[in-house]
């Protein structure tokens, strides 16, 4: 019998062009998977009118579901009346229509005759029974049917729950998991066919418990969000803002599903939509998508619903300082002891919501998940918690917290009287996560991670509590970096500084790593064990000599809206540069020395005799971007936000970034007029433009056409090392140093300054903005020389350093940096 052909997705279809369906199609296109998007035929005009409107709307969404907006035009529109025959050519069809069992059943009966013999058919239901849905399909198709639950927004949320029905072939799930992990970049959890699966079941219960205790203790919704956001290790959107983002109608639907299907659940009486929420939905106030929900922006002010008054009031409630101090305690066990003991209503609120969540997870673990790891990852990846419920419980002291929960159950303080399961109270138990795996109540043992071949591409997967990941063997370690390897012939260098800011200790370390790689290894990879890649140069020295940068508010979190790219970039630049103290002390010579050292390091990367590859994930600003530009290759995750942001705080790139853009403009011109290319790059630098994805970064010039974009950050290192091997196998030699680079000269500078004069006269920029732009133009055009003059790289580097130092010595640039550091807002002085 011939072996089955390998599963390859050459084309996909999405049924339903609503918010989720359209965004799933967008993410397929992000991953270069041809996608057809189906919707009902329009009653008038173009039959594809409805789906075309949905595709156009994708360009307006924030955060954008598209890596670049033009990708929307690659989605193929279709309708159910004319184009069903196209389904037979699709390798996967994802249904994503409204959460109505009868509507889905009708659609399944309509499309089933047209689905190919090899096609996987999947439902993106958020909680309907997969087995019940399968009953509307022919028996043969049920073998290739499953649930594939993306979280909103699909581009940014890591979690996908994969759910089989009784008839689903296991090989189908394995193949689909591989596709979801590598091609779409997702974290896959195999969920059981229980109502709302894992993440929504636990996450929505946690929100319901939060609502209950907020009402019980009389806490305003804004105060609850202040307590349940980043202070509690959860997303900034916290509880009620999250409901607004998800959609109040969607949240209510999930709650109703739990109410209808979980009648015997000990917490069933809490599975109800609050009256105030029903009233908002009836009014059409559905949250962010209707611009009114729990919160509403009125003018420049944010207002929050007061359910008692049935009206909005100005938002501004905060966490009490004493509770904030408890939450800042890095000792989690002590933190929970203080919350449990405190009589402050806010502390009691926090203890109550954590207690009920722990209680709920323990009682339901065996029913809804295969092991504790799956539950914790589902909440981390689907709801954005820093740690899953079991990780938090284990960190807080398993036995002590279990006893507190049991005491509260006995005293009637918990919101359900179901006892903790026997396994949770075992005297020998210290938690559910261990180096041997995560606990499975069904198996009564610790289960290891999946052994599917796709996970061999992840040398360092997302870690759980108690998993002690050792990052290879150390070659050397300094104050700024660690150079190491994984037992092969490729050196890896990782930065040790906060936010991977680049100070002289990092620069020294990178130079040492280049030397070590040239002597003993095939090549060098710059890779950080955690994002970001680097927030850029750090010119402030701590007393101990280590580099330190203030942490940007968005660092490490890939789900960010980047609505104001230049302003956001300027904030990160100020934090990364942090030059205020040095400037005030008048130590400009130290700054200039650091700039020279930076230039030396980037040039050493570029001309190393072994290939250097930057493995990029998350933020890569300023000097971090310049490192990327000087490596032979970059391998970047889609969610890499790359940019030369120095202009935002009154500076210009001086680590070779302007020089590299000048070289690229000369190469793009191919001996012709380089002005159009140079002007494009000039605007990118002068406006501190940040790539909103790796593909956008390539489009505006930070990444080269040969650079690779990957979807899964946990595969990044493996692919970067493969790039090193490919370059080495091709007989790698560093590029020859150009000795005669044509420059655009003073005429091009004048053209760029004329453009800025119009901006200045139109009050779009300030006089200092004009000065910054003029200096950037001077550097990128090669200085005040005749057009066509020939220079070398050092000429550009000297110009960069000269004009950087002139700007950094100005009072207005110093004011900008200081203002940004103090307020987090740009100063247009």
mmCIF file of N, CA and C in Angstrom, residues 94-95 99 101 104-105 108 120-138 141-150 160-169 172-173 176 189-198 257 261:
data_model
loop_
_atom_site.group_PDB
_atom_site.id
_atom_site.type_symbol
_atom_site.label_atom_id
_atom_site.label_comp_id
_atom_site.label_asym_id
_atom_site.label_seq_id
_atom_site.Cartn_x
_atom_site.Cartn_y
_atom_site.Cartn_z
ATOM 1 N N UNK A 94 -11.773 26.387 6.722
ATOM 2 C CA UNK A 94 -12.098 26.786 8.091
ATOM 3 C C UNK A 94 -13.435 27.512 8.091
ATOM 4 N N UNK A 95 -14.384 26.967 8.826
ATOM 5 C CA UNK A 95 -15.693 27.623 8.985
ATOM 6 C C UNK A 95 -15.613 28.580 10.165
ATOM 7 N N UNK A 99 -21.883 31.878 16.016
ATOM 8 C CA UNK A 99 -21.958 30.730 16.910
ATOM 9 C C UNK A 99 -23.401 30.251 17.107
ATOM 10 N N UNK A 101 -25.584 26.807 16.274
ATOM 11 C CA UNK A 101 -25.469 25.418 15.835
ATOM 12 C C UNK A 101 -26.310 25.157 14.590
ATOM 13 N N UNK A 104 -24.643 26.766 11.475
ATOM 14 C CA UNK A 104 -23.466 25.999 11.064
ATOM 15 C C UNK A 104 -23.905 24.694 10.384
ATOM 16 N N UNK A 105 -24.906 24.043 10.944
ATOM 17 C CA UNK A 105 -25.377 22.784 10.359
ATOM 18 C C UNK A 105 -25.884 22.994 8.934
ATOM 19 N N UNK A 108 -22.915 23.451 6.680
ATOM 20 C CA UNK A 108 -22.168 22.206 6.464
ATOM 21 C C UNK A 108 -22.848 21.349 5.392
ATOM 22 N N UNK A 120 -9.033 18.968 4.851
ATOM 23 C CA UNK A 120 -9.383 19.054 6.271
ATOM 24 C C UNK A 120 -10.446 20.130 6.427
ATOM 25 N N UNK A 121 -11.519 19.785 7.119
ATOM 26 C CA UNK A 121 -12.606 20.729 7.370
ATOM 27 C C UNK A 121 -12.614 21.033 8.862
ATOM 28 N N UNK A 122 -12.550 22.311 9.217
ATOM 29 C CA UNK A 122 -12.424 22.678 10.629
ATOM 30 C C UNK A 122 -13.386 23.808 10.964
ATOM 31 N N UNK A 123 -13.867 23.797 12.197
ATOM 32 C CA UNK A 123 -14.727 24.870 12.682
ATOM 33 C C UNK A 123 -13.957 25.738 13.663
ATOM 34 N N UNK A 124 -14.067 27.042 13.482
ATOM 35 C CA UNK A 124 -13.449 27.976 14.426
ATOM 36 C C UNK A 124 -14.426 28.341 15.551
ATOM 37 N N UNK A 125 -15.192 27.396 16.017
ATOM 38 C CA UNK A 125 -16.114 27.669 17.113
ATOM 39 C C UNK A 125 -15.347 27.997 18.389
ATOM 40 N N UNK A 126 -15.925 28.885 19.188
ATOM 41 C CA UNK A 126 -15.292 29.239 20.455
ATOM 42 C C UNK A 126 -15.756 28.351 21.599
ATOM 43 N N UNK A 127 -16.683 27.439 21.329
ATOM 44 C CA UNK A 127 -17.088 26.591 22.445
ATOM 45 C C UNK A 127 -18.208 25.613 22.170
ATOM 46 N N UNK A 128 -18.758 25.581 20.934
ATOM 47 C CA UNK A 128 -19.794 24.605 20.620
ATOM 48 C C UNK A 128 -19.187 23.212 20.515
ATOM 49 N N UNK A 129 -19.997 22.198 20.742
ATOM 50 C CA UNK A 129 -19.516 20.820 20.713
ATOM 51 C C UNK A 129 -19.085 20.414 19.302
ATOM 52 N N UNK A 130 -17.855 19.943 19.196
ATOM 53 C CA UNK A 130 -17.336 19.486 17.907
ATOM 54 C C UNK A 130 -18.067 18.211 17.478
ATOM 55 N N UNK A 131 -18.362 17.336 18.409
ATOM 56 C CA UNK A 131 -19.091 16.122 18.076
ATOM 57 C C UNK A 131 -20.502 16.447 17.589
ATOM 58 N N UNK A 132 -21.134 17.431 18.228
ATOM 59 C CA UNK A 132 -22.480 17.813 17.803
ATOM 60 C C UNK A 132 -22.432 18.422 16.408
ATOM 61 N N UNK A 133 -21.422 19.255 16.148
ATOM 62 C CA UNK A 133 -21.288 19.853 14.819
ATOM 63 C C UNK A 133 -21.044 18.793 13.751
ATOM 64 N N UNK A 134 -20.294 17.758 14.097
ATOM 65 C CA UNK A 134 -19.947 16.734 13.109
ATOM 66 C C UNK A 134 -21.156 15.944 12.635
ATOM 67 N N UNK A 135 -22.229 15.951 13.421
ATOM 68 C CA UNK A 135 -23.413 15.178 13.051
ATOM 69 C C UNK A 135 -24.057 15.679 11.760
ATOM 70 N N UNK A 136 -23.741 16.898 11.366
ATOM 71 C CA UNK A 136 -24.309 17.450 10.134
ATOM 72 C C UNK A 136 -23.473 17.123 8.906
ATOM 73 N N UNK A 137 -22.410 16.352 9.097
ATOM 74 C CA UNK A 137 -21.503 16.024 7.991
ATOM 75 C C UNK A 137 -21.638 14.568 7.581
ATOM 76 N N UNK A 138 -21.333 14.259 6.323
ATOM 77 C CA UNK A 138 -21.289 12.857 5.904
ATOM 78 C C UNK A 138 -20.225 12.100 6.705
ATOM 79 N N UNK A 141 -16.525 12.560 5.721
ATOM 80 C CA UNK A 141 -15.923 13.855 6.009
ATOM 81 C C UNK A 141 -15.642 14.031 7.510
ATOM 82 N N UNK A 142 -16.381 13.323 8.346
ATOM 83 C CA UNK A 142 -16.142 13.445 9.789
ATOM 84 C C UNK A 142 -14.729 13.033 10.167
ATOM 85 N N UNK A 143 -14.129 12.143 9.378
ATOM 86 C CA UNK A 143 -12.755 11.713 9.664
ATOM 87 C C UNK A 143 -11.774 12.868 9.512
ATOM 88 N N UNK A 144 -12.160 13.851 8.716
ATOM 89 C CA UNK A 144 -11.276 14.980 8.450
ATOM 90 C C UNK A 144 -11.834 16.277 9.055
ATOM 91 N N UNK A 145 -12.682 16.138 10.054
ATOM 92 C CA UNK A 145 -13.308 17.300 10.691
ATOM 93 C C UNK A 145 -12.775 17.477 12.107
ATOM 94 N N UNK A 146 -12.600 18.728 12.499
ATOM 95 C CA UNK A 146 -12.142 19.022 13.865
ATOM 96 C C UNK A 146 -12.460 20.476 14.188
ATOM 97 N N UNK A 147 -12.202 20.847 15.416
ATOM 98 C CA UNK A 147 -12.301 22.243 15.828
ATOM 99 C C UNK A 147 -10.915 22.865 15.828
ATOM 100 N N UNK A 148 -10.826 24.091 15.352
ATOM 101 C CA UNK A 148 -9.564 24.823 15.394
ATOM 102 C C UNK A 148 -9.899 26.245 15.841
ATOM 103 N N UNK A 149 -9.741 26.475 17.139
ATOM 104 C CA UNK A 149 -10.237 27.704 17.752
ATOM 105 C C UNK A 149 -9.123 28.737 17.863
ATOM 106 N N UNK A 150 -9.132 29.714 16.931
ATOM 107 C CA UNK A 150 -8.217 30.843 16.998
ATOM 108 C C UNK A 150 -8.727 31.844 18.031
ATOM 109 N N UNK A 160 -3.989 28.528 19.736
ATOM 110 C CA UNK A 160 -5.030 27.874 18.937
ATOM 111 C C UNK A 160 -5.377 26.568 19.645
ATOM 112 N N UNK A 161 -6.653 26.383 19.939
ATOM 113 C CA UNK A 161 -7.105 25.120 20.528
ATOM 114 C C UNK A 161 -7.521 24.178 19.407
ATOM 115 N N UNK A 162 -7.034 22.962 19.459
ATOM 116 C CA UNK A 162 -7.310 21.951 18.436
ATOM 117 C C UNK A 162 -8.132 20.849 19.088
ATOM 118 N N UNK A 163 -9.320 20.586 18.515
ATOM 119 C CA UNK A 163 -10.266 19.661 19.153
ATOM 120 C C UNK A 163 -10.772 18.658 18.126
ATOM 121 N N UNK A 164 -10.575 17.403 18.379
ATOM 122 C CA UNK A 164 -11.101 16.370 17.500
ATOM 123 C C UNK A 164 -12.488 15.929 17.912
ATOM 124 N N UNK A 165 -13.210 15.315 16.965
ATOM 125 C CA UNK A 165 -14.467 14.659 17.317
ATOM 126 C C UNK A 165 -14.204 13.157 17.419
ATOM 127 N N UNK A 166 -15.231 12.380 17.719
ATOM 128 C CA UNK A 166 -15.028 10.940 17.904
ATOM 129 C C UNK A 166 -14.433 10.286 16.661
ATOM 130 N N UNK A 167 -14.756 10.818 15.481
ATOM 131 C CA UNK A 167 -14.355 10.172 14.229
ATOM 132 C C UNK A 167 -13.069 10.742 13.625
ATOM 133 N N UNK A 168 -12.536 11.818 14.193
ATOM 134 C CA UNK A 168 -11.372 12.459 13.589
ATOM 135 C C UNK A 168 -10.168 11.528 13.591
ATOM 136 N N UNK A 169 -9.515 11.403 12.444
ATOM 137 C CA UNK A 169 -8.290 10.604 12.365
ATOM 138 C C UNK A 169 -7.165 11.329 13.087
ATOM 139 N N UNK A 172 -4.774 13.402 11.038
ATOM 140 C CA UNK A 172 -5.285 14.703 10.605
ATOM 141 C C UNK A 172 -4.901 15.767 11.632
ATOM 142 N N UNK A 173 -5.098 15.452 12.900
ATOM 143 C CA UNK A 173 -4.766 16.412 13.953
ATOM 144 C C UNK A 173 -3.271 16.674 14.001
ATOM 145 N N UNK A 176 -2.361 18.916 11.040
ATOM 146 C CA UNK A 176 -2.878 20.261 11.240
ATOM 147 C C UNK A 176 -2.076 20.995 12.313
ATOM 148 N N UNK A 189 -2.827 23.826 21.633
ATOM 149 C CA UNK A 189 -3.245 23.014 22.772
ATOM 150 C C UNK A 189 -4.336 22.059 22.296
ATOM 151 N N UNK A 190 -4.139 20.775 22.551
ATOM 152 C CA UNK A 190 -5.178 19.792 22.237
ATOM 153 C C UNK A 190 -6.213 19.839 23.362
ATOM 154 N N UNK A 191 -7.384 20.326 23.029
ATOM 155 C CA UNK A 191 -8.447 20.453 24.022
ATOM 156 C C UNK A 191 -9.450 19.322 23.871
ATOM 157 N N UNK A 192 -10.175 19.058 24.945
ATOM 158 C CA UNK A 192 -11.253 18.076 24.918
ATOM 159 C C UNK A 192 -12.534 18.757 24.439
ATOM 160 N N UNK A 193 -13.463 17.948 23.971
ATOM 161 C CA UNK A 193 -14.718 18.498 23.460
ATOM 162 C C UNK A 193 -15.668 18.764 24.621
ATOM 163 N N UNK A 194 -15.307 19.784 25.402
ATOM 164 C CA UNK A 194 -16.146 20.222 26.518
ATOM 165 C C UNK A 194 -16.542 21.676 26.263
ATOM 166 N N UNK A 195 -17.646 22.142 26.850
ATOM 167 C CA UNK A 195 -18.121 23.500 26.550
ATOM 168 C C UNK A 195 -17.046 24.563 26.745
ATOM 169 N N UNK A 196 -16.821 25.344 25.699
ATOM 170 C CA UNK A 196 -15.856 26.448 25.700
ATOM 171 C C UNK A 196 -14.411 25.997 25.832
ATOM 172 N N UNK A 197 -14.195 24.676 25.769
ATOM 173 C CA UNK A 197 -12.848 24.109 25.740
ATOM 174 C C UNK A 197 -12.059 24.522 26.997
ATOM 175 N N UNK A 198 -10.800 24.931 26.864
ATOM 176 C CA UNK A 198 -9.992 25.190 28.061
ATOM 177 C C UNK A 198 -9.913 26.687 28.369
ATOM 178 N N UNK A 257 -23.383 29.980 26.743
ATOM 179 C CA UNK A 257 -23.042 28.595 26.415
ATOM 180 C C UNK A 257 -22.759 27.796 27.681
ATOM 181 N N UNK A 261 -25.060 24.566 28.973
ATOM 182 C CA UNK A 261 -24.456 23.237 28.824
ATOM 183 C C UNK A 261 -23.822 22.685 30.088
#
